[in-house]
Amino acid sequence: MTLEFSTLFSATNIKAIPLTNRIGLAPMTRTSATPEGLATEDMARYYTNFAKGGFGLIITEGTYTDDQYSQGYFNQPGIINEAQIDAWKQVTSSVKQQDAKIFMQLMHAGALSQGNRYTTETAGPSAVKPQGEQLGFYGGSGEFALPKVMTETDIQNVIQGFVKAAKNAKEAGFDGVEIHGANGYVLDQFLTDYTNERQDEYGGAIEKRLRLSIEVVKAIREAVGVDYPVGIRISQAKVNDPNHKWKGGESDAEIIFTKLEDAGVDFIHIAEPNAAAPAFGESGPSLIELVKKYTDTVVIANGSLGEPNIAEALLNDGKADFVTVGKAALANQDWANKVKEGKQLEEFDFQKILLPQASLKEFEVKPKIEWLGEGMVCGPDGNCN
């Protein structure tokens, strides 16, 4: 290993979980589970390939959390019953044999759902039709449906779904969980002013719009214990509104990040098209810098970090503690090993990667993805980067 990447390859911890380096696989949508939401042997091989390739941490695709409104896509994996728990065990066991750690991302699609085996309706904070159109690549077509307004009971069911899913992930052998609070999914829908028109304790001022995320974090923390890693993924960009910015600028960022830290998260995973870009306007600090400014939690950066020199500089400058890679990882499942050994990286070629009928068995092959720009490679759930 050359000294120029010494920080990337330095050991670190998230909570008490030791990591061999500071390189993670970003969560990326696959829709490659069975119709019943079961992880497959092909999925186990897929995730294990990255562990063999030197990634210290694997973060899974978004995994649905209940049998009501959480599923976003047909053939998305779930973590809500014993069969799904058992299916994921083959994945966690295989990855851990390669001396890597694996976290599960817990996802509730809310109003952005375009394929749910449990219901034909969608639900969100308010009766606001999501912007944009569904992705045909994942079986959707036309505009998103107008969601039903979540009742207080529905909201409590969302929280309890996340809690049960986190406990199930722990039982399945995952080393930690990441709450998907980004990219336009249900927690982000509550946070966003134009999708949340509620007049109750979950709507209005940003503190109220953030309330559901805080309650989810606190409930999961209580359920899994103080020693189990719990983090959250946050973004301004949405899969259906990639240019969205928080209206309150840095003031909103301060409230969001400090309250999430107070709620008990062990890391905040920022997903933006370019991790180092100014968060608001053409100058100023990035979102990762604002997390560093206002919290003492672990900061994971995602977005335009496939060039190792950029990732190394970000870590050396103290702007983040860890990086995740998506697009470059799709082109180089052994990205970490290649960087460590000074080998040339393959360029990302969208035409080669985008093989709609490719099975994961062929990957070394190519997973199903949507190219939405750097930091937005992956699937419609915005899991990418």
Tab-separated table of C-alpha atoms in Angstrom:
chain	number	residue	atom	x	y	z
A	1	MET	CA	0.000	0.000	0.000
A	2	THR	CA	1.288	3.414	-0.901
A	3	LEU	CA	1.409	6.089	1.790
A	4	GLU	CA	-0.795	8.359	-0.294
A	5	PHE	CA	-3.827	6.313	0.747
A	6	SER	CA	-2.809	5.611	4.308
A	7	THR	CA	-5.927	7.224	5.795
A	8	LEU	CA	-8.320	5.299	3.574
A	9	PHE	CA	-6.737	2.090	4.766
A	10	SER	CA	-6.428	2.974	8.430
A	11	ALA	CA	-8.522	0.985	10.872
A	12	THR	CA	-11.455	2.604	12.633
A	13	ASN	CA	-14.582	1.803	14.615
A	14	ILE	CA	-18.268	2.529	14.438
A	15	LYS	CA	-19.441	2.128	18.002
A	16	ALA	CA	-17.567	-0.990	19.146
A	17	ILE	CA	-17.513	-2.533	15.665
A	18	PRO	CA	-13.932	-2.642	14.338
A	19	LEU	CA	-13.439	-1.891	10.659
A	20	THR	CA	-10.282	-2.783	8.773
A	21	ASN	CA	-10.428	0.391	6.670
A	22	ARG	CA	-12.581	3.456	5.998
A	23	ILE	CA	-14.106	2.218	2.748
A	24	GLY	CA	-17.726	1.128	2.515
A	25	LEU	CA	-19.994	-0.168	-0.201
A	26	ALA	CA	-22.844	2.290	-0.647
A	27	PRO	CA	-26.375	0.900	-0.474
A	28	MET	CA	-27.703	0.241	-3.973
A	29	THR	CA	-31.116	-0.984	-5.053
A	30	ARG	CA	-31.184	-4.426	-6.615
A	31	THR	CA	-34.796	-5.707	-6.734
A	32	SER	CA	-33.213	-9.149	-6.957
A	33	ALA	CA	-34.913	-10.852	-4.018
A	34	THR	CA	-37.700	-13.382	-4.505
A	35	PRO	CA	-41.271	-12.113	-4.846
A	36	GLU	CA	-41.663	-12.982	-1.160
A	37	GLY	CA	-38.815	-10.651	-0.243
A	38	LEU	CA	-36.268	-13.374	0.487
A	39	ALA	CA	-32.545	-12.798	-0.014
A	40	THR	CA	-31.042	-15.324	-2.417
A	41	GLU	CA	-27.774	-17.191	-2.904
A	42	ASP	CA	-27.007	-14.834	-5.784
A	43	MET	CA	-27.374	-11.893	-3.422
A	44	ALA	CA	-25.033	-13.564	-0.954
A	45	ARG	CA	-22.422	-13.956	-3.700
A	46	TYR	CA	-22.952	-10.373	-4.819
A	47	TYR	CA	-22.297	-8.853	-1.393
A	48	THR	CA	-19.476	-11.273	-0.683
A	49	ASN	CA	-17.707	-10.184	-3.868
A	50	PHE	CA	-17.290	-6.691	-2.420
A	51	ALA	CA	-16.097	-8.068	0.889
A	52	LYS	CA	-13.508	-10.129	-0.995
A	53	GLY	CA	-12.638	-6.961	-2.899
A	54	GLY	CA	-11.468	-5.240	0.261
A	55	PHE	CA	-14.455	-3.148	1.361
A	56	GLY	CA	-14.368	-2.893	5.140
A	57	LEU	CA	-18.095	-2.241	5.473
A	58	ILE	CA	-20.998	-3.418	3.343
A	59	ILE	CA	-24.302	-1.545	3.553
A	60	THR	CA	-27.197	-3.399	1.986
A	61	GLU	CA	-29.855	-2.191	-0.368
A	62	GLY	CA	-32.926	-0.640	1.252
A	63	THR	CA	-34.927	-3.392	2.933
A	64	TYR	CA	-38.608	-2.982	3.723
A	65	THR	CA	-39.754	-2.867	7.315
A	66	ASP	CA	-43.419	-3.901	7.493
A	67	ASP	CA	-46.287	-5.584	5.661
A	68	GLN	CA	-48.228	-2.364	5.205
A	69	TYR	CA	-46.859	0.646	3.299
A	70	SER	CA	-43.069	0.255	3.481
A	71	GLN	CA	-42.280	-1.839	0.402
A	72	GLY	CA	-41.142	0.320	-2.496
A	73	TYR	CA	-40.545	-2.152	-5.318
A	74	PHE	CA	-41.499	-5.664	-6.278
A	75	ASN	CA	-38.664	-8.133	-5.597
A	76	GLN	CA	-37.262	-5.852	-2.916
A	77	PRO	CA	-35.964	-7.783	0.102
A	78	GLY	CA	-37.704	-7.491	3.447
A	79	ILE	CA	-36.802	-8.165	7.058
A	80	ILE	CA	-40.240	-8.625	8.625
A	81	ASN	CA	-40.616	-12.368	9.247
A	82	GLU	CA	-38.666	-15.481	10.136
A	83	ALA	CA	-38.297	-16.626	6.529
A	84	GLN	CA	-36.712	-13.312	5.564
A	85	ILE	CA	-34.482	-13.340	8.635
A	86	ASP	CA	-33.241	-16.833	7.793
A	87	ALA	CA	-32.644	-15.902	4.143
A	88	TRP	CA	-30.463	-12.948	5.147
A	89	LYS	CA	-28.317	-15.164	7.392
A	90	GLN	CA	-26.621	-16.683	4.341
A	91	VAL	CA	-25.589	-13.161	3.333
A	92	THR	CA	-24.265	-12.029	6.708
A	93	SER	CA	-22.396	-15.279	7.281
A	94	SER	CA	-20.714	-15.182	3.879
A	95	VAL	CA	-19.660	-11.523	4.156
A	96	LYS	CA	-18.240	-11.972	7.648
A	97	GLN	CA	-16.086	-14.862	6.486
A	98	GLN	CA	-14.183	-12.264	4.442
A	99	ASP	CA	-13.339	-10.156	7.534
A	100	ALA	CA	-15.814	-7.436	6.561
A	101	LYS	CA	-18.739	-5.998	8.507
A	102	ILE	CA	-22.255	-5.640	7.172
A	103	PHE	CA	-25.029	-3.204	8.095
A	104	MET	CA	-28.629	-3.432	6.895
A	105	GLN	CA	-30.355	-0.358	5.548
A	106	LEU	CA	-33.962	-0.150	6.748
A	107	MET	CA	-36.293	1.549	4.287
A	108	HIS	CA	-39.930	2.690	4.238
A	109	ALA	CA	-40.929	4.012	0.826
A	110	GLY	CA	-44.106	5.803	1.861
A	111	ALA	CA	-45.615	7.812	-0.988
A	112	LEU	CA	-42.830	6.808	-3.406
A	113	SER	CA	-43.798	3.142	-3.436
A	114	GLN	CA	-44.372	1.751	-6.908
A	115	GLY	CA	-44.629	-1.943	-6.076
A	116	ASN	CA	-45.985	-3.424	-2.850
A	117	ARG	CA	-47.197	-7.016	-2.550
A	118	TYR	CA	-49.212	-6.152	0.564
A	119	THR	CA	-51.332	-3.258	-0.695
A	120	THR	CA	-52.194	-1.328	-3.829
A	121	GLU	CA	-52.345	2.078	-2.120
A	122	THR	CA	-49.547	4.300	-0.886
A	123	ALA	CA	-49.376	6.450	2.226
A	124	GLY	CA	-47.481	9.536	3.268
A	125	PRO	CA	-47.617	12.494	5.619
A	126	SER	CA	-50.101	14.385	3.429
A	127	ALA	CA	-52.228	13.959	0.331
A	128	VAL	CA	-49.507	15.358	-1.921
A	129	LYS	CA	-48.674	13.534	-5.141
A	130	PRO	CA	-44.888	13.037	-5.422
A	131	GLN	CA	-43.125	14.982	-8.153
A	132	GLY	CA	-41.871	13.215	-11.256
A	133	GLU	CA	-42.783	9.810	-12.602
A	134	GLN	CA	-42.263	6.230	-11.518
A	135	LEU	CA	-39.308	4.360	-12.957
A	136	GLY	CA	-40.337	1.878	-15.601
A	137	PHE	CA	-37.044	0.084	-15.106
A	138	TYR	CA	-38.455	-1.153	-11.804
A	139	GLY	CA	-41.927	-1.941	-13.004
A	140	GLY	CA	-43.571	1.416	-12.471
A	141	SER	CA	-45.260	3.618	-15.034
A	142	GLY	CA	-46.762	7.065	-15.157
A	143	GLU	CA	-47.154	9.441	-12.282
A	144	PHE	CA	-46.946	8.406	-8.669
A	145	ALA	CA	-50.229	7.696	-6.935
A	146	LEU	CA	-51.825	10.224	-4.627
A	147	PRO	CA	-51.002	8.859	-1.154
A	148	LYS	CA	-53.495	8.470	1.650
A	149	VAL	CA	-52.796	10.638	4.660
A	150	MET	CA	-51.187	8.648	7.447
A	151	THR	CA	-53.217	8.548	10.627
A	152	GLU	CA	-51.632	8.597	14.061
A	153	THR	CA	-52.049	4.824	14.088
A	154	ASP	CA	-50.265	4.566	10.729
A	155	ILE	CA	-47.391	6.645	12.095
A	156	GLN	CA	-47.051	4.436	15.145
A	157	ASN	CA	-47.057	1.427	12.822
A	158	VAL	CA	-44.182	2.987	10.856
A	159	ILE	CA	-42.175	3.359	14.065
A	160	GLN	CA	-42.920	-0.147	15.261
A	161	GLY	CA	-42.061	-1.529	11.825
A	162	PHE	CA	-38.624	0.068	11.962
A	163	VAL	CA	-38.129	-1.253	15.495
A	164	LYS	CA	-39.078	-4.818	14.637
A	165	ALA	CA	-36.974	-4.696	11.477
A	166	ALA	CA	-33.930	-3.533	13.440
A	167	LYS	CA	-34.357	-6.349	15.957
A	168	ASN	CA	-34.774	-8.812	13.097
A	169	ALA	CA	-31.632	-7.493	11.394
A	170	LYS	CA	-29.710	-8.047	14.599
A	171	GLU	CA	-31.062	-11.604	14.779
A	172	ALA	CA	-30.041	-12.163	11.148
A	173	GLY	CA	-26.423	-11.406	12.023
A	174	PHE	CA	-26.050	-7.822	10.840
A	175	ASP	CA	-23.386	-5.803	12.652
A	176	GLY	CA	-25.542	-2.659	12.671
A	177	VAL	CA	-28.411	-0.875	10.952
A	178	GLU	CA	-28.777	2.269	8.896
A	179	ILE	CA	-32.155	4.039	8.896
A	180	HIS	CA	-33.009	5.354	5.424
A	181	GLY	CA	-33.973	8.948	6.100
A	182	ALA	CA	-32.942	10.250	2.691
A	183	ASN	CA	-33.866	10.530	-0.974
A	184	GLY	CA	-37.588	11.225	-0.666
A	185	TYR	CA	-38.713	8.162	1.288
A	186	VAL	CA	-41.133	8.318	4.173
A	187	LEU	CA	-38.920	9.927	6.811
A	188	ASP	CA	-37.750	12.469	4.252
A	189	GLN	CA	-41.360	13.029	3.188
A	190	PHE	CA	-42.190	14.082	6.741
A	191	LEU	CA	-39.097	16.298	6.873
A	192	THR	CA	-39.769	18.054	3.561
A	193	ASP	CA	-41.947	21.141	3.718
A	194	TYR	CA	-43.808	20.678	0.432
A	195	THR	CA	-44.718	17.013	1.025
A	196	ASN	CA	-45.726	17.563	4.651
A	197	GLU	CA	-48.790	19.769	5.058
A	198	ARG	CA	-49.806	18.360	8.439
A	199	GLN	CA	-51.154	20.605	11.159
A	200	ASP	CA	-50.436	18.214	14.055
A	201	GLU	CA	-47.275	17.492	16.035
A	202	TYR	CA	-45.643	15.967	12.906
A	203	GLY	CA	-46.020	19.028	10.672
A	204	GLY	CA	-45.179	22.701	10.564
A	205	ALA	CA	-41.841	23.854	11.949
A	206	ILE	CA	-38.782	21.819	11.047
A	207	GLU	CA	-38.541	20.402	14.576
A	208	LYS	CA	-42.009	18.920	14.140
A	209	ARG	CA	-41.309	17.647	10.631
A	210	LEU	CA	-38.209	15.933	12.006
A	211	ARG	CA	-40.159	14.354	14.843
A	212	LEU	CA	-40.863	11.022	13.142
A	213	SER	CA	-37.177	10.479	12.354
A	214	ILE	CA	-36.266	11.251	15.963
A	215	GLU	CA	-38.902	8.886	17.305
A	216	VAL	CA	-37.698	6.108	14.997
A	217	VAL	CA	-34.083	6.572	16.102
A	218	LYS	CA	-34.982	6.601	19.796
A	219	ALA	CA	-37.265	3.579	19.532
A	220	ILE	CA	-34.671	1.527	17.649
A	221	ARG	CA	-31.959	2.539	20.099
A	222	GLU	CA	-34.075	1.372	23.021
A	223	ALA	CA	-34.902	-1.904	21.269
A	224	VAL	CA	-31.403	-2.953	20.176
A	225	GLY	CA	-29.402	-1.616	23.127
A	226	VAL	CA	-26.704	0.972	23.582
A	227	ASP	CA	-23.894	-1.099	22.071
A	228	TYR	CA	-25.483	-1.922	18.706
A	229	PRO	CA	-24.613	0.548	15.905
A	230	VAL	CA	-27.553	2.605	14.677
A	231	GLY	CA	-27.072	5.277	12.030
A	232	ILE	CA	-29.119	7.272	9.586
A	233	ARG	CA	-28.721	8.282	5.964
A	234	ILE	CA	-29.622	11.880	5.154
A	235	SER	CA	-29.742	13.846	1.906
A	236	GLN	CA	-31.296	16.919	0.416
A	237	ALA	CA	-31.547	15.343	-3.045
A	238	LYS	CA	-34.483	13.062	-3.721
A	239	VAL	CA	-34.862	10.377	-6.328
A	240	ASN	CA	-37.807	12.350	-7.748
A	241	ASP	CA	-36.430	15.817	-6.957
A	242	PRO	CA	-32.628	15.723	-7.250
A	243	ASN	CA	-32.132	19.479	-6.864
A	244	HIS	CA	-34.034	19.913	-3.617
A	245	LYS	CA	-32.453	22.059	-0.881
A	246	TRP	CA	-33.588	22.701	2.672
A	247	LYS	CA	-35.210	26.131	2.733
A	248	GLY	CA	-33.648	27.060	6.068
A	249	GLY	CA	-30.132	26.397	4.816
A	250	GLU	CA	-27.508	25.933	7.496
A	251	SER	CA	-30.029	26.683	10.232
A	252	ASP	CA	-32.045	23.624	9.164
A	253	ALA	CA	-28.880	21.541	8.973
A	254	GLU	CA	-27.923	22.489	12.513
A	255	ILE	CA	-31.343	21.482	13.857
A	256	ILE	CA	-31.439	18.212	11.917
A	257	PHE	CA	-27.948	17.058	12.792
A	258	THR	CA	-27.913	18.073	16.452
A	259	LYS	CA	-31.294	16.502	17.153
A	260	LEU	CA	-30.332	13.269	15.412
A	261	GLU	CA	-27.170	13.081	17.485
A	262	ASP	CA	-29.132	13.763	20.667
A	263	ALA	CA	-31.563	10.979	19.700
A	264	GLY	CA	-28.709	8.477	19.748
A	265	VAL	CA	-27.353	7.865	16.257
A	266	ASP	CA	-23.823	6.489	16.012
A	267	PHE	CA	-23.244	7.826	12.504
A	268	ILE	CA	-24.778	10.157	9.948
A	269	HIS	CA	-24.366	9.038	6.337
A	270	ILE	CA	-24.632	12.010	3.969
A	271	ALA	CA	-25.638	11.146	0.403
A	272	GLU	CA	-25.330	13.974	-2.096
A	273	PRO	CA	-24.375	14.012	-5.796
A	274	ASN	CA	-21.010	15.455	-4.750
A	275	ALA	CA	-20.050	14.949	-1.101
A	276	ALA	CA	-17.622	17.869	-1.091
A	277	ALA	CA	-19.863	20.399	-2.850
A	278	PRO	CA	-21.338	23.387	-0.989
A	279	ALA	CA	-24.610	22.442	0.645
A	280	PHE	CA	-26.328	25.723	-0.198
A	281	GLY	CA	-25.492	27.978	-3.098
A	282	GLU	CA	-22.186	28.165	-4.948
A	283	SER	CA	-19.958	28.502	-1.891
A	284	GLY	CA	-19.836	27.575	1.758
A	285	PRO	CA	-19.568	24.328	3.692
A	286	SER	CA	-20.752	20.970	2.434
A	287	LEU	CA	-23.314	18.915	4.345
A	288	ILE	CA	-20.583	16.638	5.681
A	289	GLU	CA	-18.728	19.672	6.997
A	290	LEU	CA	-21.905	20.841	8.699
A	291	VAL	CA	-22.332	17.472	10.400
A	292	LYS	CA	-18.760	17.855	11.668
A	293	LYS	CA	-19.452	21.417	12.757
A	294	TYR	CA	-22.537	20.650	14.800
A	295	THR	CA	-21.985	17.086	16.083
A	296	ASP	CA	-19.365	14.700	17.367
A	297	THR	CA	-20.862	11.673	15.654
A	298	VAL	CA	-19.192	9.570	12.945
A	299	VAL	CA	-19.637	11.147	9.509
A	300	ILE	CA	-19.907	8.934	6.430
A	301	ALA	CA	-19.561	10.721	3.088
A	302	ASN	CA	-21.073	9.561	-0.175
A	303	GLY	CA	-21.089	11.075	-3.640
A	304	SER	CA	-18.384	11.473	-6.324
A	305	LEU	CA	-15.781	9.642	-4.258
A	306	GLY	CA	-14.823	6.899	-6.693
A	307	GLU	CA	-11.491	8.602	-7.358
A	308	PRO	CA	-9.312	7.469	-4.429
A	309	ASN	CA	-7.318	10.702	-4.288
A	310	ILE	CA	-10.517	12.649	-3.668
A	311	ALA	CA	-11.669	10.225	-0.980
A	312	GLU	CA	-8.277	10.292	0.728
A	313	ALA	CA	-8.164	14.093	0.726
A	314	LEU	CA	-11.651	14.292	2.209
A	315	LEU	CA	-10.592	12.070	5.098
A	316	ASN	CA	-7.246	13.800	5.570
A	317	ASP	CA	-8.953	17.182	5.752
A	318	GLY	CA	-11.136	15.912	8.570
A	319	LYS	CA	-14.349	16.505	6.641
A	320	ALA	CA	-15.510	12.910	7.125
A	321	ASP	CA	-14.524	9.777	9.007
A	322	PHE	CA	-15.534	7.203	6.411
A	323	VAL	CA	-16.500	7.063	2.734
A	324	THR	CA	-18.857	4.900	0.728
A	325	VAL	CA	-18.452	4.126	-2.961
A	326	GLY	CA	-21.159	3.147	-5.433
A	327	LYS	CA	-20.547	3.780	-9.126
A	328	ALA	CA	-16.844	2.977	-8.997
A	329	ALA	CA	-17.635	-0.150	-6.986
A	330	LEU	CA	-19.960	-1.373	-9.705
A	331	ALA	CA	-17.114	-1.110	-12.177
A	332	ASN	CA	-14.592	-2.517	-9.677
A	333	GLN	CA	-15.940	-4.940	-7.104
A	334	ASP	CA	-12.346	-5.080	-5.861
A	335	TRP	CA	-12.010	-1.277	-5.767
A	336	ALA	CA	-10.400	-1.272	-2.340
A	337	ASN	CA	-7.885	-3.972	-3.174
A	338	LYS	CA	-6.943	-2.297	-6.442
A	339	VAL	CA	-6.361	1.032	-4.735
A	340	LYS	CA	-4.319	-0.610	-1.997
A	341	GLU	CA	-2.179	-2.454	-4.520
A	342	GLY	CA	-1.753	0.504	-6.869
A	343	LYS	CA	-3.642	-1.166	-9.724
A	344	GLN	CA	-5.557	0.675	-12.409
A	345	LEU	CA	-9.288	1.072	-11.860
A	346	GLU	CA	-11.802	0.223	-14.543
A	347	GLU	CA	-13.842	3.150	-15.780
A	348	PHE	CA	-17.560	3.078	-15.116
A	349	ASP	CA	-19.396	2.329	-18.350
A	350	PHE	CA	-23.117	2.756	-17.971
A	351	GLN	CA	-23.904	0.712	-21.061
A	352	LYS	CA	-21.944	-2.240	-19.725
A	353	ILE	CA	-23.379	-1.964	-16.227
A	354	LEU	CA	-27.002	-1.476	-17.226
A	355	LEU	CA	-28.125	-4.989	-18.058
A	356	PRO	CA	-31.813	-5.174	-17.142
A	357	GLN	CA	-31.987	-8.957	-17.368
A	358	ALA	CA	-28.669	-9.679	-15.672
A	359	SER	CA	-28.849	-12.042	-12.775
A	360	LEU	CA	-26.612	-11.485	-9.828
A	361	LYS	CA	-25.050	-14.830	-10.597
A	362	GLU	CA	-23.653	-13.205	-13.716
A	363	PHE	CA	-22.307	-10.323	-11.709
A	364	GLU	CA	-19.105	-10.210	-11.198
A	365	VAL	CA	-21.675	-9.063	-13.421
A	366	LYS	CA	-23.781	-6.084	-13.451
A	367	PRO	CA	-26.632	-5.272	-11.128
A	368	LYS	CA	-29.825	-3.531	-12.058
A	369	ILE	CA	-29.254	0.184	-11.650
A	370	GLU	CA	-30.422	3.547	-12.788
A	371	TRP	CA	-27.845	6.193	-13.604
A	372	LEU	CA	-29.014	9.412	-11.984
A	373	GLY	CA	-25.694	11.207	-11.890
A	374	GLU	CA	-22.618	10.736	-9.695
A	375	GLY	CA	-23.678	9.901	-6.220
A	376	MET	CA	-26.984	8.743	-7.619
A	377	VAL	CA	-26.124	5.461	-9.197
A	378	CYS	CA	-28.438	2.762	-8.263
A	379	GLY	CA	-31.992	2.270	-8.011
A	380	PRO	CA	-35.074	4.256	-7.691
A	381	ASP	CA	-34.917	4.223	-3.936
A	382	GLY	CA	-32.061	6.668	-4.219
A	383	ASN	CA	-29.770	4.127	-2.662
A	384	CYS	CA	-26.638	4.642	-4.524
A	385	ASN	CA	-23.557	6.495	-4.652
